[in-house]
Short mmCIF file of C-alpha atoms and ligand atoms in Angstrom, two decimals:
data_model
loop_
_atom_site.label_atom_id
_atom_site.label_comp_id
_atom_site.label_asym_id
_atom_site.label_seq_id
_atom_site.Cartn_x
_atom_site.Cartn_y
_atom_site.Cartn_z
CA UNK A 17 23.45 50.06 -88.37
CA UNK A 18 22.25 50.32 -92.09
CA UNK A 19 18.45 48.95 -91.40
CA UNK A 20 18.47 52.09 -88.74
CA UNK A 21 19.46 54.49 -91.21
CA UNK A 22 17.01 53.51 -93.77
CA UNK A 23 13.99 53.47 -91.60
CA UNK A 24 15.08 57.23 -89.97
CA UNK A 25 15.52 58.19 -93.83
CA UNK A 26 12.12 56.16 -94.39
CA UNK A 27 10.04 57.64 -91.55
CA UNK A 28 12.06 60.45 -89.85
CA UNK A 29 11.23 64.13 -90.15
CA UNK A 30 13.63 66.84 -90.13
CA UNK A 31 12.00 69.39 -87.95
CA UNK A 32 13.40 73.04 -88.23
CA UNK A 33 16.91 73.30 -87.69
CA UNK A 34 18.31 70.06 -85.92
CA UNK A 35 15.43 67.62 -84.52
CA UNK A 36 14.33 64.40 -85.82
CA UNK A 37 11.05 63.03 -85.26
CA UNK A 38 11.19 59.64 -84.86
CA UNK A 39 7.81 59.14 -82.94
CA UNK A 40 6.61 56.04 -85.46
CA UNK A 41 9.08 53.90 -84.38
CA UNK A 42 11.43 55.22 -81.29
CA UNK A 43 10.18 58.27 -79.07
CA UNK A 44 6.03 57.16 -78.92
CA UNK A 45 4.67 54.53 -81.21
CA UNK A 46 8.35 51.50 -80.48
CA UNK A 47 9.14 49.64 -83.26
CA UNK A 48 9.59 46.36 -80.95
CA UNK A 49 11.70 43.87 -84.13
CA UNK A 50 13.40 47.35 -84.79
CA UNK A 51 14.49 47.51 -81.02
CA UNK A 52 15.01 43.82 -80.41
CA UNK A 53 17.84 44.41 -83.44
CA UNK A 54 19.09 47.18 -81.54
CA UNK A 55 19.42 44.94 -78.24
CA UNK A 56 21.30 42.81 -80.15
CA UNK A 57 23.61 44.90 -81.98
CA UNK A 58 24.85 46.42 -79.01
CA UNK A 59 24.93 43.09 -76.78
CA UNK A 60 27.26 41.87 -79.48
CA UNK A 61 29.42 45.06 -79.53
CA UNK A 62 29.54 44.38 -75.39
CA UNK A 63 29.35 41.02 -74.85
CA UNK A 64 33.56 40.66 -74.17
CA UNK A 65 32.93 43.62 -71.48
CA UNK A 66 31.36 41.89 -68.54
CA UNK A 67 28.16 43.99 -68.01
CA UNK A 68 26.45 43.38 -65.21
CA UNK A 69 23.57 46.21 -65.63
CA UNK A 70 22.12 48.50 -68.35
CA UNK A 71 21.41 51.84 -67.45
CA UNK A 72 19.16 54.52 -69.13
CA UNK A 73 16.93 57.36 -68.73
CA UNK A 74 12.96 57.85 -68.84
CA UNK A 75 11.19 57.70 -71.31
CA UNK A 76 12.63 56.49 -74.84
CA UNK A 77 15.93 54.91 -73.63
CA UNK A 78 13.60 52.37 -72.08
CA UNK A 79 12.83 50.34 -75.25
CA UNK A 80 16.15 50.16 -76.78
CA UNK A 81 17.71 49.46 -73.42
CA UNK A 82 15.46 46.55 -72.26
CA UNK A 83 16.38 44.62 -75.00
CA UNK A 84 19.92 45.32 -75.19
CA UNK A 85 19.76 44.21 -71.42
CA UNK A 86 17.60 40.81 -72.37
CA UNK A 87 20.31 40.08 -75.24
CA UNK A 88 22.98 40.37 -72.79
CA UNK A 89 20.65 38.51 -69.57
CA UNK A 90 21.37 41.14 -66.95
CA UNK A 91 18.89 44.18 -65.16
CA UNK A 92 18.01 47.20 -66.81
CA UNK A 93 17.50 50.26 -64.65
CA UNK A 94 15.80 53.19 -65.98
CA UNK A 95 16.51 56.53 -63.96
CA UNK A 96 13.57 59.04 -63.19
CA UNK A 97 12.72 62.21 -63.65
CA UNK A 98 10.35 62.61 -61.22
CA UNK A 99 10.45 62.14 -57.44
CA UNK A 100 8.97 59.46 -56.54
CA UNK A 101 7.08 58.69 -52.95
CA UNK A 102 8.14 55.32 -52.51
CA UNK A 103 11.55 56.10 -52.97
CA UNK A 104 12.86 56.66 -49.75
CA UNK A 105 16.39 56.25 -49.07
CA UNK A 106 19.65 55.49 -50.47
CA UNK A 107 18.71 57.81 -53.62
CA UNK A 108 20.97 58.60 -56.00
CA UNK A 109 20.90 61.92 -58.44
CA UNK A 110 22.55 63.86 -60.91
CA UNK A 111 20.99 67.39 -62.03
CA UNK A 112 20.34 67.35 -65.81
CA UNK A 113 19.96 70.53 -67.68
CA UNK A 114 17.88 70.26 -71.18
CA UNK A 115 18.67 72.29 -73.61
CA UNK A 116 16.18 71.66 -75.44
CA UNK A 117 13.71 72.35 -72.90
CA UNK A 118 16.06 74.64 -71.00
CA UNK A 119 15.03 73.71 -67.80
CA UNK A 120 17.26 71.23 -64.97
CA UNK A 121 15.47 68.38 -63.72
CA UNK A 122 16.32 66.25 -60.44
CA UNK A 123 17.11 62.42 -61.60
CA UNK A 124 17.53 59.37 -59.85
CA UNK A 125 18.14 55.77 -59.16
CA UNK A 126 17.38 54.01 -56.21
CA UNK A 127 21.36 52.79 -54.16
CA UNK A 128 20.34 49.48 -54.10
CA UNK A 129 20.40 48.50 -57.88
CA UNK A 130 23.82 49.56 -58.54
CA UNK A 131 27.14 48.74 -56.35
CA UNK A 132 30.55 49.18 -56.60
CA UNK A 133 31.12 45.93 -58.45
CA UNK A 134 28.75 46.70 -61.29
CA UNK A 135 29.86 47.57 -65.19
CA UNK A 136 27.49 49.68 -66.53
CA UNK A 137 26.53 49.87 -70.32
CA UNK A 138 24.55 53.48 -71.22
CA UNK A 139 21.98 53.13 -73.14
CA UNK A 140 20.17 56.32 -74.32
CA UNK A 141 17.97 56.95 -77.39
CA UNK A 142 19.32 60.48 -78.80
CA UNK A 143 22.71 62.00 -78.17
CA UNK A 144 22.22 65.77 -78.33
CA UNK A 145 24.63 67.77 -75.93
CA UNK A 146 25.31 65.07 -73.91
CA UNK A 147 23.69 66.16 -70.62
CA UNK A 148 21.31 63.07 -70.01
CA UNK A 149 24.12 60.38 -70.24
CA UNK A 150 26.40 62.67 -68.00
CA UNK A 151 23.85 63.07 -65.28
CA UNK A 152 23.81 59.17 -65.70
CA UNK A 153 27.47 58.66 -65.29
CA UNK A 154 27.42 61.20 -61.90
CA UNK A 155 24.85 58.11 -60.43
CA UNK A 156 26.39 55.55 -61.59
CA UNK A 157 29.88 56.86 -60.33
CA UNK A 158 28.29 57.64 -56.76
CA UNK A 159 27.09 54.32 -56.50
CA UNK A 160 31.30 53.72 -57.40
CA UNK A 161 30.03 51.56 -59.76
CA UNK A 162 32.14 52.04 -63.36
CA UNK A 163 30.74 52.93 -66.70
CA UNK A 164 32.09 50.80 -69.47
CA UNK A 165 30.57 52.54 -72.33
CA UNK A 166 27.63 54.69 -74.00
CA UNK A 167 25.52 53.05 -76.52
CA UNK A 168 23.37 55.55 -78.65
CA UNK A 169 20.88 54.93 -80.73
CA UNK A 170 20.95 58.06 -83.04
CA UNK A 171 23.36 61.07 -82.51
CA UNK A 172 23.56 63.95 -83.63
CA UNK A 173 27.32 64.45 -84.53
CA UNK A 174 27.12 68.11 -85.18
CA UNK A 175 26.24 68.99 -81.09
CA UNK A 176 28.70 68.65 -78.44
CA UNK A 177 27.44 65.55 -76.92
CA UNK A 178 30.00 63.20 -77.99
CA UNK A 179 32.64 65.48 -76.79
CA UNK A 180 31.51 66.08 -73.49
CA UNK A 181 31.06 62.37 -72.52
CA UNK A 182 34.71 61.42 -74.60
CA UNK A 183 36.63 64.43 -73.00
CA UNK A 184 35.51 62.83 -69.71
CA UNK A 185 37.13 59.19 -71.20
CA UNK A 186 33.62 57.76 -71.87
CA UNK A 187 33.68 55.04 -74.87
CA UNK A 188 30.55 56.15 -77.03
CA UNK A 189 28.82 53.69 -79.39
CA UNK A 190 26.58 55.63 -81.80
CA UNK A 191 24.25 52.97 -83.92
CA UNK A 192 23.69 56.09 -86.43
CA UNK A 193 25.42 59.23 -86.71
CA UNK A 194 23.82 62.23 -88.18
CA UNK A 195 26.47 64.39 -89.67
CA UNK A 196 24.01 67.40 -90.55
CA UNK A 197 20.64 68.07 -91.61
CA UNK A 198 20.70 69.25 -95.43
CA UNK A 199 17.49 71.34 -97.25
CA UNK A 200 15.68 68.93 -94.71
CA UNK A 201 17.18 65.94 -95.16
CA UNK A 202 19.39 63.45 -92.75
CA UNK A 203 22.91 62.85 -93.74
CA UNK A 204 24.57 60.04 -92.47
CA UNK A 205 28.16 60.48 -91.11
CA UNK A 206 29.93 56.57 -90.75
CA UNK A 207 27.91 55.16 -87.44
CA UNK A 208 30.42 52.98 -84.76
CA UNK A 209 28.21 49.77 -85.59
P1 G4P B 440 21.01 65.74 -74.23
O1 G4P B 440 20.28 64.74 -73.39
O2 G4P B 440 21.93 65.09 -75.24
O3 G4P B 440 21.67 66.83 -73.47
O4 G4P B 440 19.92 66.44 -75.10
P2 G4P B 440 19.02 67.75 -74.98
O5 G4P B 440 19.05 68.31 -73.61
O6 G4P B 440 19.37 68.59 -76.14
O7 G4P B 440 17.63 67.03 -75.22
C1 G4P B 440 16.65 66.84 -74.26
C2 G4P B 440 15.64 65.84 -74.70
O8 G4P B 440 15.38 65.92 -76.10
C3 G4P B 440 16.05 64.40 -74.45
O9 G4P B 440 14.87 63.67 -74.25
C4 G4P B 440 16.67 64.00 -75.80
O10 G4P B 440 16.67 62.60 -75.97
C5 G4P B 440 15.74 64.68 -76.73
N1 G4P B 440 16.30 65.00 -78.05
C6 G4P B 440 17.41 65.70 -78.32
N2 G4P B 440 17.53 65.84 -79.66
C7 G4P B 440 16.46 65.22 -80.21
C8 G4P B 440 16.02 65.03 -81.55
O11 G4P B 440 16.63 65.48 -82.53
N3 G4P B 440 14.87 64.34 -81.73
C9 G4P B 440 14.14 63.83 -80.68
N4 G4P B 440 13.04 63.15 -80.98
N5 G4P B 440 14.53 64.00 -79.39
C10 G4P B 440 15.67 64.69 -79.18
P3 G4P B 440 13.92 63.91 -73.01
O12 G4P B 440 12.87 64.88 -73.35
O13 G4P B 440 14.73 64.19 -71.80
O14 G4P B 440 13.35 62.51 -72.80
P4 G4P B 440 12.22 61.61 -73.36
O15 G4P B 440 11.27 61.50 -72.22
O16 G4P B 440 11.66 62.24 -74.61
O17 G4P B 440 12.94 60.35 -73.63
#
């Protein structure tokens, strides 16, 4: 998605080896026209598929996947990282290990949104080693519910993400793909839309 690209080459920062900072417009401050473009990108990549629900993670997979989920008019359900009071039964989790933050965190999403007759589209800001999206697959498999594909906003080609989720005969969607970071500087590798 070229006006992606120019705006991470516009405002992202390379920070040491392989992050991006992309607070102005995706991880803190949201870029709402940006994401709304985003939405509808990927609704058009999925609209043939029969979605019934989006699916993504807490916290920055919320914007992009709210408004792939309006351009497509079905739910959006964001899984949590933390354990909630008032959810009581019927709970559904996956153990995600960060390597970034090298720690494993409990997440869930309540039974009752998902069922065996949902297709689920992925939605998930980054793509780093893939461990977020796969901890979302384990729900929404539980739930016997069936993933029809993982749509990424940026990934990051040169970790194992993409590998992990394919090997395991996912369908990823990357809007951009960054190839490598050179003398601090993104290079683009060719992105899926
Ligand atoms: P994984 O989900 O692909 O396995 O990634 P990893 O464990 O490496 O990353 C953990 C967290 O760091 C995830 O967010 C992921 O989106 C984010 N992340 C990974 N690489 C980058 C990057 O280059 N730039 C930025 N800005 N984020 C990156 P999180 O902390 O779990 O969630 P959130 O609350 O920030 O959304």
């Amino acid at each position: 998605m070229k006006k992606l690209e120019e705006r991470i080459l516009h405002d992202g920062n390379v920070l040491g080896e392989n992050i991006l900072k992309v607070d102005s417009f995706l991880t803190h401050q949201v870029d709402f026209s940006l994401m709304k473009e985003i939405g509808r990108v990927f609704a058009d990549r999925f609209r043939e598929s029969g979605i019934t629900k989006v699916v993504t993670i807490e916290a920055s997979g919320i914007a992009p996947a709210v408004y792939t989920a309006e351009a497509l008019g079905v739910p959006m359900i964001f899984a949590k990282k933390a354990k909630n009071i008032t959810m009581t039964e019927g709970i559904l989790t996956a153990e995600v290990y960060s390597f970034t933050k090298q720690v494993t965190s409990t997440v869930s999403i309540a039974g009752k949104f998902l069922s065996p007759s949902d297709k689920v589209l992925v939605i998930d800001d980054f793509l780093a080693n893939g461990q977020a999206a796969k901890g979302l697959v384990e729900i929404i498999r539980q739930a016997g519910a069936s993933v029809e594909a993982i749509g990424i906003v940026i990934e990051k080609s040169f970790q194992s993400g993409r590998k992990l989720l394919e090997d395991d005969g996912q369908r990823v969607v990357s809007l951009a793909r960054i190839e490598k970071f050179e003398n601090g500087k993104v290079v683009f590798g060719k992105a899926d839309a």
